[in-house]
Amino acid sequence: MSSTAPREPDASEPPTRGLVVIGPGTSFGVELVRRYGREGFALGVVSRSADTLNRVRDALAEEGLMVAGAVADVTDSTALAGAVERVSAEIGGLTVLVYNAKLSIRGAALTVAAETVNQTLAVNVTGALAAVQVAAGLLDDRVAATILLTTASPRTEPVAGRFALAVGKAGLTALAEALRPTLAARGIRLRTVVLDGRVSPTGPLRPAEVADHFWQAFAAPRGDVFRLAPVRRDTAVAQLPLEV
């Protein structure tokens, strides 16, 4: 069974393209939204915290970039769906959805509480599924419709006891693989962005580089998995795409 490829832009269609980031975070969220804003995207953010939403808005307002926003917890699927729908309508329609929400609770493999793993999965996997489900309806018939999920490389010994996070990110990767054919049949690209390292102004992955990597993951004509990995302490290399 063949899948439907994303439609190419048509000069007769309005140029409005919309980005919604769920869970912008503190490490590179502002830079990510800024990067798409510089490409002419209308911008939206859904965050669990009003403080985070205001931080993103204030940072980008200085550059003349306006950000629509809503507050919702990704573990509340009804509230999340409503927030994504409202923000998408406010920015004139959804083109790219980025799911960047995560929950990281420390715990070693043989001692972490089962409830901790459940909490992590609710954010890192179930929340992502709820986001994809609502986004799919909003992305139908949109030019270059794309969903980007932030993942990480699997580790047999997660650093700093982040066992639950490693399981959650592995689950998110599996979720993406299972959803990708169904979304492709509707003309929606689902791509995973693998950040194989800590994001910090001092590296090894720098926020501006990560933001540009998310842009390239959208702009690339093909590919499913896009990996950004440090090669030295002060540099990073983008491998685009890791898989085709």
Coordinates of C-alpha atoms in Angstrom, one line a residue:
M1 CA 0.0 0.0 0.0
S2 CA 1.5 3.3 -1.0
S3 CA 1.5 6.4 1.2
T4 CA 0.6 9.9 0.3
A5 CA 3.6 12.2 0.2
P6 CA 3.3 15.7 1.8
R7 CA 2.1 18.2 -0.7
E8 CA 4.5 20.7 -2.1
P9 CA 3.9 24.5 -1.6
D10 CA 1.5 26.1 -4.1
A11 CA 2.0 29.7 -5.1
S12 CA -1.8 30.2 -5.0
E13 CA -2.0 29.2 -1.3
P14 CA -1.5 31.7 1.6
P15 CA 2.1 31.8 2.9
T16 CA 1.1 31.4 6.5
R17 CA 3.0 28.6 8.3
G18 CA 2.5 27.9 11.9
L19 CA 4.7 26.3 14.6
V20 CA 3.5 25.0 17.9
V21 CA 6.0 23.9 20.5
I22 CA 4.8 21.8 23.4
G23 CA 7.2 22.0 26.3
P24 CA 9.7 24.6 25.2
G25 CA 11.9 24.0 28.2
T26 CA 14.7 26.1 29.5
S27 CA 17.7 24.8 27.6
F28 CA 16.8 25.7 24.0
G29 CA 13.1 26.5 23.8
V30 CA 13.5 30.2 23.2
E31 CA 16.2 29.6 20.5
L32 CA 14.0 26.9 18.8
V33 CA 10.9 29.2 18.6
R34 CA 13.2 32.1 17.5
R35 CA 14.7 30.0 14.6
Y36 CA 11.3 29.3 13.1
G37 CA 10.2 32.9 13.6
R38 CA 13.1 34.1 11.6
E39 CA 11.9 31.8 8.8
G40 CA 8.5 33.6 8.8
F41 CA 6.5 31.2 10.9
A42 CA 3.6 32.2 13.1
L43 CA 4.6 31.1 16.5
G44 CA 2.8 29.2 19.3
V45 CA 3.8 27.6 22.6
V46 CA 2.0 25.2 24.9
S47 CA 3.5 25.0 28.4
R48 CA 2.7 23.5 31.8
S49 CA 3.8 26.7 33.4
A50 CA 2.6 30.3 32.8
D51 CA 6.0 31.5 33.9
T52 CA 7.7 29.5 31.0
L53 CA 5.2 30.9 28.5
N54 CA 5.8 34.4 29.7
R55 CA 9.6 33.9 29.6
V56 CA 9.4 32.8 25.9
R57 CA 7.1 35.6 25.0
D58 CA 9.2 38.3 26.7
A59 CA 12.5 37.0 25.2
L60 CA 11.1 37.1 21.6
A61 CA 9.1 40.3 22.0
E62 CA 12.4 42.1 22.1
E63 CA 13.0 41.0 18.5
G64 CA 9.4 41.8 17.3
L65 CA 8.3 38.1 17.3
M66 CA 4.9 37.5 18.8
V67 CA 4.1 34.2 20.4
A68 CA 0.6 32.8 21.0
G69 CA 0.3 30.5 24.0
A70 CA -1.7 28.4 26.3
V71 CA -1.1 26.6 29.6
A72 CA -1.8 22.9 29.8
D73 CA -0.4 19.7 31.4
V74 CA 0.5 17.1 28.8
T75 CA -0.8 14.4 31.1
D76 CA -4.3 15.9 30.8
S77 CA -5.2 14.9 27.2
T78 CA -8.4 16.9 27.1
A79 CA -6.7 20.1 28.2
L80 CA -3.7 19.5 25.9
A81 CA -5.9 19.0 22.9
G82 CA -7.9 22.1 23.7
A83 CA -4.7 24.1 24.1
V84 CA -3.1 22.9 20.8
E85 CA -6.3 23.6 18.9
R86 CA -6.7 27.2 20.4
V87 CA -3.1 28.1 19.7
S88 CA -3.1 26.7 16.2
A89 CA -6.3 28.6 15.4
E90 CA -4.7 31.8 16.8
I91 CA -1.6 31.6 14.6
G92 CA -3.6 30.8 11.4
G93 CA -3.1 27.0 11.2
L94 CA -0.6 24.4 12.2
T95 CA 2.3 23.4 9.9
V96 CA 4.9 22.0 12.4
L97 CA 4.2 20.5 15.8
V98 CA 7.3 20.0 18.1
Y99 CA 6.8 17.8 21.1
N100 CA 9.6 18.6 23.5
A101 CA 7.9 17.9 26.9
K102 CA 9.8 15.5 29.2
L103 CA 9.9 14.4 32.8
S104 CA 13.2 13.3 34.3
I105 CA 13.3 11.8 37.8
R106 CA 16.5 10.3 39.2
G107 CA 16.6 6.6 40.0
A108 CA 18.7 3.5 39.4
A109 CA 17.4 0.6 37.4
L110 CA 17.0 -1.8 40.3
T111 CA 15.7 0.7 42.9
V112 CA 13.5 3.2 41.0
A113 CA 9.9 3.0 42.0
A114 CA 7.4 1.7 39.5
E115 CA 5.3 4.8 40.1
T116 CA 8.2 7.0 39.0
V117 CA 8.5 5.1 35.7
N118 CA 4.7 5.5 35.2
Q119 CA 4.9 9.2 35.8
T120 CA 7.8 9.5 33.3
L121 CA 5.9 7.5 30.7
A122 CA 2.8 9.7 31.1
V123 CA 4.8 12.7 30.0
N124 CA 7.4 11.3 27.6
V125 CA 5.1 8.8 25.8
T126 CA 1.4 9.1 26.5
G127 CA 1.6 12.9 26.4
A128 CA 3.3 12.7 23.0
L129 CA 0.6 10.3 21.7
A130 CA -2.2 12.7 22.8
A131 CA -0.3 15.6 21.1
V132 CA 0.1 13.6 17.8
Q133 CA -3.6 12.6 17.9
V134 CA -4.8 16.2 18.0
A135 CA -2.2 17.5 15.7
A136 CA -3.1 14.9 13.0
G137 CA -6.5 16.5 12.5
L138 CA -5.0 20.0 12.3
L139 CA -2.3 19.0 9.9
D140 CA -4.5 17.3 7.3
D141 CA -4.2 19.0 3.9
R142 CA -1.5 21.4 5.2
V143 CA 1.6 22.0 3.0
A144 CA 4.7 20.3 4.5
A145 CA 2.8 19.0 7.5
T146 CA 5.3 17.8 10.0
I147 CA 5.5 16.5 13.6
L148 CA 8.9 16.5 15.3
L149 CA 9.5 14.5 18.5
T150 CA 12.5 15.1 20.7
T151 CA 14.2 11.9 21.7
A152 CA 17.6 10.7 22.9
S153 CA 19.9 7.8 22.1
P154 CA 19.3 4.6 24.1
R155 CA 21.9 4.1 26.9
T156 CA 22.4 0.8 28.7
E157 CA 23.7 2.8 31.7
P158 CA 21.9 6.1 31.8
V159 CA 24.0 8.9 33.1
A160 CA 23.2 10.3 36.6
G161 CA 20.7 7.6 37.3
R162 CA 18.2 8.7 34.7
F163 CA 16.8 5.2 34.2
A164 CA 13.2 6.3 33.9
L165 CA 14.0 9.0 31.4
A166 CA 15.9 6.5 29.3
V167 CA 13.0 4.1 29.3
G168 CA 10.6 7.0 28.4
K169 CA 12.7 8.2 25.5
A170 CA 13.0 4.6 24.2
G171 CA 9.2 4.4 24.4
L172 CA 8.8 7.6 22.5
T173 CA 11.1 6.3 19.8
A174 CA 9.0 3.1 19.5
L175 CA 5.9 5.2 19.4
A176 CA 7.2 7.2 16.5
E177 CA 8.0 4.1 14.5
A178 CA 4.5 2.7 15.1
L179 CA 2.8 6.0 14.2
R180 CA 4.9 7.0 11.2
P181 CA 3.2 4.8 8.5
T182 CA -0.3 5.8 9.5
L183 CA 0.6 9.5 9.5
A184 CA 2.5 9.2 6.2
A185 CA -0.7 7.8 4.6
R186 CA -2.3 11.1 5.5
G187 CA 0.5 13.2 4.1
I188 CA 2.0 14.0 7.5
R189 CA 5.7 13.6 8.1
L190 CA 6.7 12.3 11.6
R191 CA 10.4 12.8 12.3
T192 CA 12.4 12.2 15.5
V193 CA 15.1 14.6 16.6
V194 CA 17.8 12.8 18.5
L195 CA 19.8 15.0 20.9
D196 CA 22.7 12.8 21.9
G197 CA 24.2 15.0 24.6
R198 CA 23.5 17.7 27.1
V199 CA 22.3 21.1 25.8
S200 CA 24.0 24.1 27.4
P201 CA 25.4 27.4 26.4
T202 CA 28.8 25.9 27.1
G203 CA 28.1 22.7 25.2
P204 CA 28.5 20.0 24.3
L205 CA 25.4 20.8 22.4
R206 CA 24.7 24.5 22.2
P207 CA 21.2 25.9 22.1
A208 CA 21.5 27.8 18.8
E209 CA 22.9 24.6 17.1
V210 CA 20.1 22.6 18.5
A211 CA 17.5 25.1 17.2
D212 CA 19.0 25.0 13.8
H213 CA 19.0 21.2 13.9
F214 CA 15.3 21.3 14.5
W215 CA 14.9 23.6 11.5
Q216 CA 16.9 21.3 9.3
A217 CA 14.8 18.3 10.5
F218 CA 11.8 20.1 9.1
A219 CA 13.3 21.5 6.0
A220 CA 15.1 18.3 4.8
P221 CA 13.2 16.8 1.8
R222 CA 13.5 13.3 3.2
G223 CA 14.4 11.3 6.3
D224 CA 12.9 10.0 9.5
V225 CA 15.6 10.3 12.2
F226 CA 17.8 13.4 12.6
R227 CA 20.6 13.1 15.1
L228 CA 22.8 15.8 16.7
A229 CA 25.8 14.5 18.5
P230 CA 28.9 16.2 19.9
V231 CA 32.3 15.3 18.3
R232 CA 34.4 17.4 20.7
R233 CA 33.8 19.4 23.8
D234 CA 33.4 22.6 21.8
T235 CA 31.7 21.5 18.6
A236 CA 28.7 19.5 17.4
V237 CA 28.0 17.8 14.1
A238 CA 24.6 17.2 12.6
Q239 CA 24.0 14.0 10.8
L240 CA 21.0 14.6 8.5
P241 CA 19.3 12.3 8.2
L242 CA 20.5 9.3 10.2
E243 CA 17.9 7.1 8.5
V244 CA 16.1 7.6 5.1

